[in-house]
């Protein structure tokens, strides 16, 4: 899923300072799972903003709403006729949702309430971590299913740098050295020979360095 | 000869090589490099110029190398993949060769998080092993990575780093083998304090026959103080300083002298290890001691080749 977290309140309050009527729009998919932008978080954010503005003597009118996914047109289209009633929409989706709101509702101000963090997993309650960088050219067959692009601080392809100690990354003791994990796993799977191969220089054009990415599936277009 | 550099000549003639390190200034003074050059000129076969080490902005390695060349010193240009993509790397190599640089050491580089610009975007377009391959392609095939021809020769002596003290230990020799397969001509190791571990590493290196395919220079660092010994033991990832060395530094009346003695003992032991073809002295903030160390280690005069 896409993992996100709410921006600091001060930043959000500054962002909406000039508006008198906003819609806080939640998203009911990824950001619900990471407790950042579902109906519950919409409600909490709305009450914090109301209180802050009231205290400042600048009350604000807030609409609260959550749609299934802000990344699909059918759900966004349900907002037709609603968004015009507000000065701005404060989206609690990931950056994809904010972009799509801006794409579809050309005369409405779309603002981000979240910072989109990464594509990752729930390790346990309250802990999420990154697993995939979305580079568009998967090499996981060569690395025991563990990603050196997303999980090595230097995105190294050919084994750990000299800073790997006791399974930890030189950048922080809180970060696992993914190359240690890859080594341990391939040893367990009896595939250590895979590490002797020199992985070639990567084509980063599929990773966003070839310009914004787009995928077209002719077979699905109606 | 692949490059004709002094370092290559010394190593190919089978003599025990000595290289030293020169950290460039956080400023514009050529004198800083020139002073270190004057100090070390007669005590080493080549001098490494570091490339923004620990991710702290300093004068570029390429310019430092030019200043050394102007003094008749054979420089080793260090190059990290942290700050350059494949376009900048190949471009810098063309310029370096044009200006007379012949030795290049290929490195990943300390992560930008450690330096004085911790919020910088790391590049890491290619990794250090792919950098070795890149230089070999440029030299041997006279081609860029894209396949287009390079005009002119690219005489390079290609270096790489090895850290026998990082984990996973068993993988370290495989990684060295990959660097050799990629095209490394010489290796400079992380500084050796744990001679036992280094000996085990070299024995695995010999089992794979790698010592016959690449020149290995063992890194050494003289400890200047007890604080430095403790700091390196506790805080520097991938460096192993045994407790007994720290204890010797703590018990010593004159810590500097003890640090030098430890360094000399390590050099003596390194010389006995089959497959080690030289030492690389990294006297961090203590370049002044290098002439004494090289002299006392019986490594003078440096060969004229």
Short mmCIF file of C-alpha atoms in Angstrom, two decimals:
data_model
loop_
_atom_site.label_atom_id
_atom_site.label_comp_id
_atom_site.label_asym_id
_atom_site.label_seq_id
_atom_site.Cartn_x
_atom_site.Cartn_y
_atom_site.Cartn_z
CA UNK A 1 0.00 0.00 0.00
CA UNK A 2 0.90 3.65 -0.15
CA UNK A 3 1.96 4.85 3.28
CA UNK A 4 1.44 8.49 4.25
CA UNK A 5 1.41 10.65 7.34
CA UNK A 6 -0.33 13.87 8.25
CA UNK A 7 1.61 17.07 7.79
CA UNK A 8 2.40 19.15 10.89
CA UNK A 9 -0.66 21.14 11.98
CA UNK A 10 1.12 24.46 11.65
CA UNK A 11 1.80 23.79 7.98
CA UNK A 12 -1.82 22.77 7.37
CA UNK A 13 -3.17 25.82 9.19
CA UNK A 14 -0.93 28.15 7.18
CA UNK A 15 -2.03 26.46 3.98
CA UNK A 16 -5.71 27.13 4.67
CA UNK A 17 -5.32 30.44 6.51
CA UNK A 18 -7.08 32.52 3.87
CA UNK A 19 -10.04 30.18 3.39
CA UNK A 20 -13.39 30.39 5.16
CA UNK A 21 -15.01 27.22 3.87
CA UNK A 22 -13.12 24.03 3.07
CA UNK A 23 -13.90 20.40 2.36
CA UNK A 24 -11.68 17.83 4.06
CA UNK A 25 -11.73 14.85 1.78
CA UNK A 26 -10.61 11.46 3.06
CA UNK A 27 -9.67 8.42 1.02
CA UNK A 28 -10.89 5.01 2.06
CA UNK A 29 -8.13 2.77 0.71
CA UNK A 30 -4.37 2.82 1.49
CA UNK A 31 -4.37 5.76 3.88
CA UNK A 32 -7.07 4.16 6.00
CA UNK A 33 -4.79 1.20 6.66
CA UNK A 34 -1.93 3.46 7.74
CA UNK A 35 -4.31 5.59 9.83
CA UNK A 36 -3.50 8.79 8.00
CA UNK A 37 -6.48 9.81 5.87
CA UNK A 38 -9.63 7.77 6.44
CA UNK A 39 -12.98 8.97 7.88
CA UNK A 40 -11.64 8.90 11.43
CA UNK A 41 -8.66 11.10 10.56
CA UNK A 42 -10.92 13.46 8.59
CA UNK A 43 -13.05 13.95 11.68
CA UNK A 44 -10.05 14.54 13.94
CA UNK A 45 -8.38 16.99 11.56
CA UNK A 46 -11.65 18.91 11.12
CA UNK A 47 -12.09 19.40 14.85
CA UNK A 48 -8.48 20.45 15.38
CA UNK A 49 -8.78 23.04 12.60
CA UNK A 50 -12.11 24.31 13.90
CA UNK A 51 -10.70 24.78 17.38
CA UNK A 52 -7.54 26.47 16.15
CA UNK A 53 -9.46 28.88 13.96
CA UNK A 54 -12.03 29.63 16.63
CA UNK A 55 -9.25 30.43 19.07
CA UNK A 56 -7.77 32.82 16.51
CA UNK A 57 -11.14 34.50 16.10
CA UNK A 58 -11.33 33.39 12.48
CA UNK A 59 -13.93 30.63 12.42
CA UNK A 60 -14.04 28.32 9.46
CA UNK A 61 -16.77 26.18 7.95
CA UNK A 62 -15.64 22.64 7.23
CA UNK A 63 -17.28 19.90 5.22
CA UNK A 64 -16.20 16.35 5.96
CA UNK A 65 -16.35 13.56 3.46
CA UNK A 66 -14.52 10.38 2.52
CA UNK A 67 -14.66 8.67 -0.83
CA UNK A 68 -13.53 5.16 -1.69
CA UNK A 69 -10.49 6.11 -3.77
CA UNK A 70 -9.26 9.52 -4.92
CA UNK A 71 -7.24 7.86 -7.66
CA UNK A 72 -10.17 6.65 -9.76
CA UNK A 73 -12.44 8.85 -11.86
CA UNK A 74 -15.70 7.13 -10.95
CA UNK A 75 -15.28 8.07 -7.29
CA UNK A 76 -14.06 11.61 -7.96
CA UNK A 77 -16.92 12.27 -10.33
CA UNK A 78 -19.30 11.79 -7.43
CA UNK A 79 -17.94 15.12 -6.13
CA UNK A 80 -19.36 17.00 -9.11
CA UNK A 81 -21.52 19.86 -7.82
CA UNK A 82 -20.09 19.51 -4.30
CA UNK A 83 -16.58 20.90 -4.67
CA UNK A 84 -17.80 24.24 -6.06
CA UNK A 85 -19.37 25.04 -2.71
CA UNK A 86 -15.96 25.27 -1.03
CA UNK A 87 -13.02 27.66 -1.22
CA UNK A 88 -10.64 24.71 -1.28
CA UNK A 89 -10.41 20.95 -0.85
CA UNK A 90 -7.98 19.67 1.73
CA UNK A 91 -7.26 16.15 0.57
CA UNK A 92 -6.26 13.45 3.02
CA UNK A 93 -5.29 11.08 0.21
CA UNK A 94 -1.73 10.44 -0.96
CA UNK A 95 -0.23 12.81 -3.52
CA UNK A 96 -1.92 10.83 -6.28
CA UNK A 97 -5.33 11.85 -4.96
CA UNK A 98 -4.40 15.54 -4.69
CA UNK A 99 -3.10 15.50 -8.27
CA UNK A 100 -6.20 13.80 -9.60
CA UNK A 101 -8.47 16.28 -7.84
CA UNK A 102 -6.51 19.10 -9.44
CA UNK A 103 -6.65 17.37 -12.83
CA UNK A 104 -10.40 16.85 -12.76
CA UNK A 105 -11.65 19.98 -10.97
CA UNK A 106 -9.75 22.65 -12.82
CA UNK A 107 -11.21 25.63 -10.95
CA UNK A 108 -10.97 24.20 -7.45
CA UNK A 109 -7.99 24.62 -5.13
CA UNK A 110 -6.64 21.22 -4.06
CA UNK A 111 -4.34 21.06 -1.03
CA UNK A 112 -2.40 18.18 0.58
CA UNK A 113 -3.00 17.37 4.23
CA UNK A 114 -0.57 14.43 4.08
CA UNK A 115 3.01 13.76 3.17
CA UNK A 116 3.15 10.66 0.97
CA UNK A 117 5.92 8.55 2.44
CA UNK A 118 6.48 5.33 0.48
CA UNK A 119 5.13 2.06 -0.80
CA UNK A 120 5.41 -0.36 2.04
CA UNK A 121 4.05 -2.82 4.54
CA UNK A 122 2.58 -2.79 8.02
CA UNK A 123 5.30 -4.39 10.14
CA UNK A 124 3.08 -4.27 13.20
CA UNK A 125 0.51 -1.92 14.70
CA UNK A 126 1.88 1.59 14.21
CA UNK A 127 5.00 0.60 12.27
CA UNK A 128 5.28 0.77 8.50
CA UNK A 129 8.33 0.37 6.29
CA UNK A 130 9.29 0.66 2.66
CA UNK A 131 9.54 -2.35 0.35
CA UNK A 132 9.28 -1.17 -3.26
CA UNK A 133 10.58 1.89 -5.11
CA UNK A 134 8.38 1.35 -8.16
CA UNK A 135 11.39 1.43 -10.48
CA UNK A 136 9.53 -0.28 -13.31
CA UNK A 137 12.06 -3.04 -13.87
CA UNK A 138 11.99 -5.65 -11.13
CA UNK A 139 15.18 -7.53 -10.18
CA UNK A 140 13.78 -9.43 -7.20
CA UNK A 141 14.40 -12.80 -8.88
CA UNK A 142 18.12 -12.10 -8.53
CA UNK A 143 18.11 -10.88 -4.96
CA UNK A 144 16.09 -13.43 -3.06
CA UNK A 145 12.90 -11.37 -3.29
CA UNK A 146 14.38 -8.50 -1.25
CA UNK A 147 14.85 -5.16 -2.99
CA UNK A 148 18.27 -3.47 -3.00
CA UNK A 149 16.85 -0.42 -4.75
CA UNK A 150 14.19 0.36 -2.18
CA UNK A 151 15.94 -1.05 0.87
CA UNK A 152 19.67 -0.30 0.44
CA UNK A 153 20.48 3.32 1.38
CA UNK A 154 22.75 3.53 -1.67
CA UNK A 155 20.63 1.36 -3.99
CA UNK A 156 23.66 -0.85 -4.60
CA UNK A 157 23.28 -3.76 -7.02
CA UNK A 158 26.25 -5.92 -6.25
CA UNK A 159 26.41 -6.52 -2.55
CA UNK A 160 26.86 -4.50 0.63
CA UNK A 161 29.16 -1.51 0.89
CA UNK A 162 31.86 -1.39 3.56
CA UNK A 163 29.46 0.11 6.07
CA UNK A 164 27.43 -3.04 6.75
CA UNK A 165 28.01 -4.16 10.33
CA UNK A 166 26.07 -6.72 12.38
CA UNK A 167 23.26 -6.65 9.87
CA UNK A 168 22.83 -2.88 10.17
CA UNK A 169 23.20 -0.10 7.64
CA UNK A 170 25.89 2.55 8.17
CA UNK A 171 23.22 5.23 7.83
CA UNK A 172 21.41 4.21 11.01
CA UNK A 173 21.28 1.30 13.45
CA UNK A 174 17.52 1.36 12.88
CA UNK A 175 17.96 0.30 9.27
CA UNK A 176 18.56 -3.34 8.34
CA UNK A 177 21.33 -3.86 5.79
CA UNK A 178 19.24 -5.41 3.04
CA UNK A 179 22.36 -7.00 1.55
CA UNK A 180 22.91 -8.89 4.79
CA UNK A 181 19.28 -10.05 4.56
CA UNK A 182 19.75 -11.01 0.91
CA UNK A 183 22.93 -12.91 1.75
CA UNK A 184 21.30 -14.79 4.64
CA UNK A 185 18.27 -15.67 2.58
CA UNK A 186 20.17 -16.87 -0.48
CA UNK A 187 22.40 -18.97 1.76
CA UNK A 188 19.32 -20.57 3.30
CA UNK A 189 17.90 -21.18 -0.18
CA UNK A 190 21.21 -22.60 -1.38
CA UNK A 191 21.46 -19.88 -4.04
CA UNK A 192 24.60 -18.01 -2.97
CA UNK A 193 25.96 -18.42 -6.51
CA UNK A 194 23.46 -15.73 -7.56
CA UNK A 195 25.59 -13.20 -5.69
CA UNK A 196 28.61 -13.92 -7.84
CA UNK A 197 26.92 -12.54 -10.91
CA UNK A 198 27.59 -8.86 -11.60
CA UNK A 199 24.23 -7.16 -12.03
CA UNK A 200 24.39 -4.78 -14.98
CA UNK A 201 23.96 -1.02 -14.92
CA UNK A 202 20.30 -0.23 -14.52
CA UNK A 203 17.99 1.44 -17.00
CA UNK A 204 16.50 4.15 -14.80
CA UNK A 205 14.26 5.47 -17.56
CA UNK A 206 11.49 3.23 -16.23
CA UNK A 207 12.02 4.62 -12.75
CA UNK A 208 10.77 8.11 -13.51
CA UNK A 209 14.00 9.39 -15.01
CA UNK A 210 12.54 8.97 -18.49
CA UNK A 211 9.87 11.52 -17.71
CA UNK A 212 6.45 10.95 -16.11
CA UNK A 213 5.31 7.38 -16.59
CA UNK A 214 2.18 6.16 -18.29
CA UNK A 215 0.90 2.70 -19.08
CA UNK A 216 -1.57 1.88 -21.84
CA UNK A 217 -3.27 -1.50 -22.11
CA UNK A 218 -4.99 -1.56 -25.49
CA UNK A 219 -6.80 -4.78 -24.59
CA UNK A 220 -8.61 -3.07 -21.75
CA UNK A 221 -9.57 0.18 -23.47
CA UNK A 222 -13.25 0.30 -24.33
CA UNK B 1 51.31 -1.39 -19.11
CA UNK B 2 47.71 -0.32 -18.87
CA UNK B 3 48.36 3.24 -17.76
CA UNK B 4 52.09 3.69 -17.24
CA UNK B 5 51.47 5.30 -13.86
CA UNK B 6 54.21 5.19 -11.27
CA UNK B 7 52.01 3.07 -9.02
CA UNK B 8 51.41 0.55 -11.78
CA UNK B 9 55.13 0.40 -12.56
CA UNK B 10 56.10 -0.19 -8.92
CA UNK B 11 53.49 -2.92 -8.50
CA UNK B 12 54.22 -4.60 -11.82
CA UNK B 13 57.93 -4.65 -10.99
CA UNK B 14 57.00 -6.76 -7.96
CA UNK B 15 58.07 -4.21 -5.37
CA UNK B 16 56.19 -3.52 -2.16
CA UNK B 17 54.21 -0.34 -2.85
CA UNK B 18 53.43 2.54 -0.51
CA UNK B 19 50.58 4.94 -1.10
CA UNK B 20 49.44 7.76 1.15
CA UNK B 21 46.36 9.89 1.41
CA UNK B 22 45.77 13.57 0.96
CA UNK B 23 42.49 15.10 2.08
CA UNK B 24 41.76 18.32 0.18
CA UNK B 25 40.84 21.52 2.03
CA UNK B 26 37.41 22.95 2.76
CA UNK B 27 38.51 25.95 0.82
CA UNK B 28 40.34 27.26 -2.18
CA UNK B 29 43.95 27.11 -1.06
CA UNK B 30 46.22 25.14 -3.37
CA UNK B 31 48.87 25.42 -0.65
CA UNK B 32 47.12 22.83 1.53
CA UNK B 33 47.53 20.19 -1.16
CA UNK B 34 51.02 21.41 -2.08
CA UNK B 35 52.18 21.25 1.54
CA UNK B 36 50.99 17.65 1.89
CA UNK B 37 52.56 16.87 -1.46
CA UNK B 38 55.93 18.29 -0.39
CA UNK B 39 55.76 16.41 2.88
CA UNK B 40 54.94 13.00 1.37
CA UNK B 41 56.49 13.19 -2.08
CA UNK B 42 59.57 11.09 -1.31
CA UNK B 43 57.78 8.68 0.99
CA UNK B 44 55.16 7.12 -1.27
CA UNK B 45 54.70 5.88 -4.83
CA UNK B 46 51.33 7.55 -5.32
CA UNK B 47 49.00 9.80 -3.34
CA UNK B 48 45.25 9.35 -3.10
CA UNK B 49 43.16 12.49 -3.17
CA UNK B 50 39.85 11.84 -1.46
CA UNK B 51 36.51 12.69 -3.06
CA UNK B 52 34.41 14.65 -0.58
CA UNK B 53 35.11 12.06 2.10
CA UNK B 54 32.41 11.49 4.71
CA UNK B 55 30.22 13.50 2.35
CA UNK B 56 31.73 16.80 3.49
CA UNK B 57 32.22 19.31 0.70
CA UNK B 58 35.88 19.87 -0.08
CA UNK B 59 38.00 20.80 -3.06
CA UNK B 60 37.38 18.24 -5.79
CA UNK B 61 39.61 15.21 -6.07
CA UNK B 62 40.30 15.96 -9.72
CA UNK B 63 41.69 19.43 -8.95
CA UNK B 64 43.72 18.12 -6.03
CA UNK B 65 45.23 15.51 -8.34
CA UNK B 66 46.22 18.18 -10.86
CA UNK B 67 48.02 20.14 -8.14
CA UNK B 68 49.97 16.98 -7.27
CA UNK B 69 50.81 16.25 -10.91
CA UNK B 70 52.27 19.76 -11.16
CA UNK B 71 54.66 18.70 -8.37
CA UNK B 72 55.67 15.50 -10.12
CA UNK B 73 53.57 13.27 -7.85
CA UNK B 74 51.53 10.34 -9.22
CA UNK B 75 47.98 10.89 -7.92
CA UNK B 76 45.20 8.37 -7.34
CA UNK B 77 41.93 10.12 -8.10
CA UNK B 78 39.21 8.81 -5.81
CA UNK B 79 35.77 8.80 -7.36
CA UNK B 80 32.51 8.09 -5.55
CA UNK B 81 29.22 7.20 -7.24
CA UNK B 82 27.26 9.13 -4.62
CA UNK B 83 27.50 12.46 -6.41
CA UNK B 84 27.72 11.69 -10.12
CA UNK B 85 25.61 9.91 -12.68
CA UNK B 86 27.12 7.99 -15.60
CA UNK B 87 27.26 11.12 -17.73
CA UNK B 88 29.28 13.12 -15.20
CA UNK B 89 31.48 10.14 -14.37
CA UNK B 90 32.56 9.51 -17.95
CA UNK B 91 33.02 13.21 -18.58
CA UNK B 92 35.24 13.61 -15.50
CA UNK B 93 37.29 10.58 -16.57
CA UNK B 94 37.96 12.11 -20.00
CA UNK B 95 39.12 15.32 -18.36
CA UNK B 96 41.19 13.50 -15.76
CA UNK B 97 43.03 11.49 -18.42
CA UNK B 98 43.57 14.62 -20.52
CA UNK B 99 45.20 16.29 -17.51
CA UNK B 100 47.49 13.36 -16.80
CA UNK B 101 45.66 11.40 -14.10
CA UNK B 102 46.30 7.67 -14.54
CA UNK B 103 45.08 6.00 -11.32
CA UNK B 104 41.41 6.07 -10.35
CA UNK B 105 39.95 4.48 -7.23
CA UNK B 106 36.29 3.45 -7.61
CA UNK B 107 34.14 3.89 -4.49
CA UNK B 108 30.52 3.90 -3.38
CA UNK B 109 31.20 6.84 -1.07
CA UNK B 110 30.03 7.52 2.47
CA UNK B 111 26.32 8.20 2.52
CA UNK B 112 25.36 11.87 2.26
CA UNK B 113 23.58 11.54 5.60
CA UNK B 114 26.99 11.71 7.35
CA UNK B 115 28.19 14.90 5.75
CA UNK B 116 27.55 18.61 5.98
CA UNK B 117 24.68 18.44 3.48
CA UNK B 118 22.65 15.56 4.90
CA UNK B 119 19.51 16.56 2.98
CA UNK B 120 21.20 16.22 -0.43
CA UNK B 121 19.86 13.86 -3.07
CA UNK B 122 22.20 10.90 -3.48
CA UNK B 123 22.84 9.92 -7.08
CA UNK B 124 23.87 6.25 -7.03
CA UNK B 125 23.08 5.85 -10.72
CA UNK B 126 25.64 3.02 -10.88
CA UNK B 127 27.41 1.20 -8.06
CA UNK B 128 31.15 0.94 -7.39
CA UNK B 129 31.49 -2.42 -9.20
CA UNK B 130 29.68 -1.02 -12.22
CA UNK B 131 32.03 1.99 -12.03
CA UNK B 132 35.00 -0.38 -12.34
CA UNK B 133 33.32 -1.97 -15.38
CA UNK B 134 32.68 1.46 -16.84
CA UNK B 135 36.35 2.47 -16.62
CA UNK B 136 37.46 -0.87 -18.04
CA UNK B 137 35.09 -0.47 -20.99
CA UNK B 138 36.39 3.05 -21.58
CA UNK B 139 40.01 1.91 -21.41
CA UNK B 140 39.95 -1.46 -23.18
CA UNK B 141 37.21 -0.92 -25.74
CA UNK B 142 37.56 2.83 -26.05
CA UNK B 143 33.79 3.07 -25.78
CA UNK B 144 31.33 4.91 -23.63
CA UNK B 145 28.65 2.92 -21.81
CA UNK B 146 26.23 3.73 -24.62
CA UNK B 147 28.57 2.00 -27.08
CA UNK B 148 29.78 5.12 -28.88
CA UNK B 149 33.50 5.45 -29.57
CA UNK B 150 35.84 7.54 -27.48
CA UNK B 151 38.44 9.45 -29.43
CA UNK B 152 41.92 8.99 -27.97
CA UNK B 153 43.43 6.55 -25.51
CA UNK B 154 42.10 6.07 -21.97
CA UNK B 155 45.15 4.77 -20.10
CA UNK B 156 43.90 3.98 -16.60
CA UNK B 157 45.09 1.90 -13.67
CA UNK B 158 41.79 0.93 -12.07
CA UNK B 159 41.53 0.72 -8.32
CA UNK B 160 38.83 -0.43 -5.95
CA UNK B 161 38.32 -0.61 -2.22
CA UNK B 162 37.79 -3.68 -0.09
CA UNK B 163 36.65 -3.88 3.49
CA UNK B 164 37.59 -7.20 5.11
CA UNK B 165 36.06 -6.04 8.39
CA UNK B 166 32.49 -5.32 7.30
CA UNK B 167 29.70 -7.90 7.22
CA UNK B 168 28.78 -10.42 6.04
CA UNK B 169 32.40 -11.54 6.43
CA UNK B 170 32.04 -14.60 4.17
CA UNK B 171 30.70 -12.41 1.37
CA UNK B 172 33.64 -9.99 1.45
CA UNK B 173 35.86 -12.24 -0.63
CA UNK B 174 33.04 -12.88 -3.13
CA UNK B 175 32.65 -9.14 -3.43
CA UNK B 176 36.38 -8.77 -4.03
CA UNK B 177 36.15 -11.46 -6.72
CA UNK B 178 33.37 -9.45 -8.37
CA UNK B 179 35.57 -6.34 -8.34
CA UNK B 180 38.42 -8.28 -9.89
CA UNK B 181 36.08 -9.75 -12.52
CA UNK B 182 34.79 -6.24 -13.22
CA UNK B 183 38.33 -5.09 -14.00
CA UNK B 184 40.07 -3.85 -10.84
CA UNK B 185 43.86 -3.70 -11.19
CA UNK B 186 44.59 -2.75 -7.60
CA UNK B 187 42.80 -2.79 -4.27
CA UNK B 188 43.21 -0.52 -1.26
CA UNK B 189 41.65 -2.00 1.87
CA UNK B 190 39.95 -0.43 4.85
CA UNK B 191 42.51 0.20 7.60
CA UNK B 192 43.78 -2.92 9.30
CA UNK B 193 43.89 -3.06 13.10
CA UNK B 194 42.54 -6.59 13.50
CA UNK B 195 45.43 -8.45 11.91
CA UNK B 196 43.93 -11.84 12.78
CA UNK B 197 40.77 -11.15 10.83
CA UNK B 198 42.75 -9.67 7.97
CA UNK B 199 44.88 -12.82 7.87
CA UNK B 200 41.76 -15.00 7.63
CA UNK B 201 40.45 -12.78 4.85
CA UNK B 202 43.70 -13.00 2.90
CA UNK B 203 43.72 -16.75 3.25
CA UNK B 204 40.25 -16.87 1.63
CA UNK B 205 41.57 -14.47 -1.04
CA UNK B 206 44.43 -16.87 -1.80
CA UNK B 207 42.07 -19.86 -1.89
CA UNK B 208 40.30 -18.15 -4.76
CA UNK B 209 43.59 -17.19 -6.41
CA UNK B 210 42.60 -13.51 -6.36
CA UNK B 211 46.01 -12.37 -5.04
CA UNK B 212 47.46 -13.35 -8.41
CA UNK B 213 44.94 -11.33 -10.36
CA UNK B 214 44.97 -8.05 -8.44
CA UNK B 215 47.45 -6.02 -6.41
CA UNK B 216 46.22 -5.72 -2.84
CA UNK B 217 47.43 -2.79 -0.74
CA UNK B 218 46.52 -3.10 2.93
CA UNK B 219 45.25 0.08 4.54
CA UNK B 220 46.91 1.29 7.75
CA UNK B 221 46.10 4.21 10.01
CA UNK B 222 48.34 5.45 12.84
CA UNK B 223 46.26 6.20 15.92
CA UNK B 224 47.02 9.69 17.22
CA UNK B 225 45.22 9.49 20.57
CA UNK B 226 43.19 7.30 22.90
CA UNK B 227 40.09 9.24 21.88
CA UNK B 228 40.67 8.44 18.23
CA UNK B 229 41.14 4.74 19.02
CA UNK B 230 37.91 4.62 21.00
CA UNK B 231 36.04 6.64 18.40
CA UNK B 232 37.12 4.35 15.58
CA UNK B 233 36.26 1.27 17.62
CA UNK B 234 32.82 2.50 18.66
CA UNK B 235 31.56 4.83 15.97
CA UNK B 236 32.98 4.08 12.55
CA UNK B 237 30.98 1.48 10.63
CA UNK B 238 33.12 -1.20 9.07
CA UNK B 239 36.29 -0.57 11.08
CA UNK B 240 37.36 -3.14 13.65
CA UNK B 241 39.72 -1.90 16.38
CA UNK B 242 40.42 -4.72 18.85
CA UNK B 243 40.08 -3.87 22.56
CA UNK B 244 43.73 -4.74 23.21
CA UNK B 245 44.83 -1.98 20.84
CA UNK B 246 42.60 0.52 22.61
CA UNK B 247 44.00 -0.73 25.95
CA UNK B 248 47.56 -0.24 24.73
CA UNK B 249 46.71 3.32 23.75
CA UNK B 250 45.10 3.91 27.16
CA UNK B 251 48.09 2.55 29.08
CA UNK B 252 50.74 4.32 27.03
CA UNK B 253 52.72 7.23 28.52
CA UNK B 254 53.00 8.76 25.09
CA UNK B 255 49.88 7.89 23.09
CA UNK B 256 51.27 9.26 19.82
CA UNK B 257 54.38 7.16 20.04
CA UNK B 258 52.36 4.08 20.96
CA UNK B 259 50.03 4.75 18.01
CA UNK B 260 53.02 4.87 15.70
CA UNK B 261 54.49 1.70 17.21
CA UNK B 262 51.20 -0.17 16.77
CA UNK B 263 51.11 0.99 13.17
CA UNK B 264 54.67 -0.22 12.57
CA UNK B 265 53.91 -3.62 14.13
CA UNK B 266 50.86 -3.98 11.89
CA UNK B 267 52.94 -3.08 8.82
CA UNK B 268 55.52 -5.70 9.81
CA UNK B 269 52.82 -8.35 10.08
CA UNK B 270 51.17 -7.26 6.83
CA UNK B 271 54.49 -7.62 4.98
CA UNK B 272 54.56 -11.28 5.97
CA UNK B 273 51.13 -12.05 4.51
CA UNK B 274 51.31 -13.69 1.11
CA UNK B 275 49.43 -11.79 -1.56
CA UNK B 276 49.72 -8.31 -0.04
CA UNK B 277 51.63 -6.10 -2.44
CA UNK B 278 51.84 -2.88 -0.51
CA UNK B 279 50.34 -0.57 2.08
CA UNK B 280 48.06 2.42 1.86
CA UNK B 281 48.67 4.85 4.72
CA UNK B 282 45.64 6.84 5.77
CA UNK B 283 47.05 9.19 8.41
CA UNK B 284 43.88 11.11 9.08
CA UNK B 285 44.84 14.60 10.30
CA UNK B 286 48.38 13.32 11.02
CA UNK B 287 50.15 13.41 7.68
CA UNK B 288 53.35 14.63 9.40
CA UNK B 289 53.96 11.18 10.84
CA UNK B 290 53.98 9.40 7.47
CA UNK B 291 57.68 9.98 6.62
CA UNK B 292 58.72 8.57 10.00
CA UNK B 293 56.49 5.52 9.59
CA UNK B 294 57.73 4.75 6.08
CA UNK B 295 61.33 5.21 7.25
CA UNK B 296 60.98 3.08 10.39
CA UNK B 297 59.11 0.40 8.44
CA UNK B 298 62.22 0.01 6.29
CA UNK B 299 60.40 1.08 3.15
CA UNK B 300 62.88 3.74 2.02
CA UNK B 301 64.03 4.77 -0.44
CA UNK B 302 61.00 4.48 -2.65
CA UNK B 303 61.87 2.79 -5.94
CA UNK B 304 62.52 4.76 -9.08
CA UNK B 305 60.90 2.84 -11.93
#
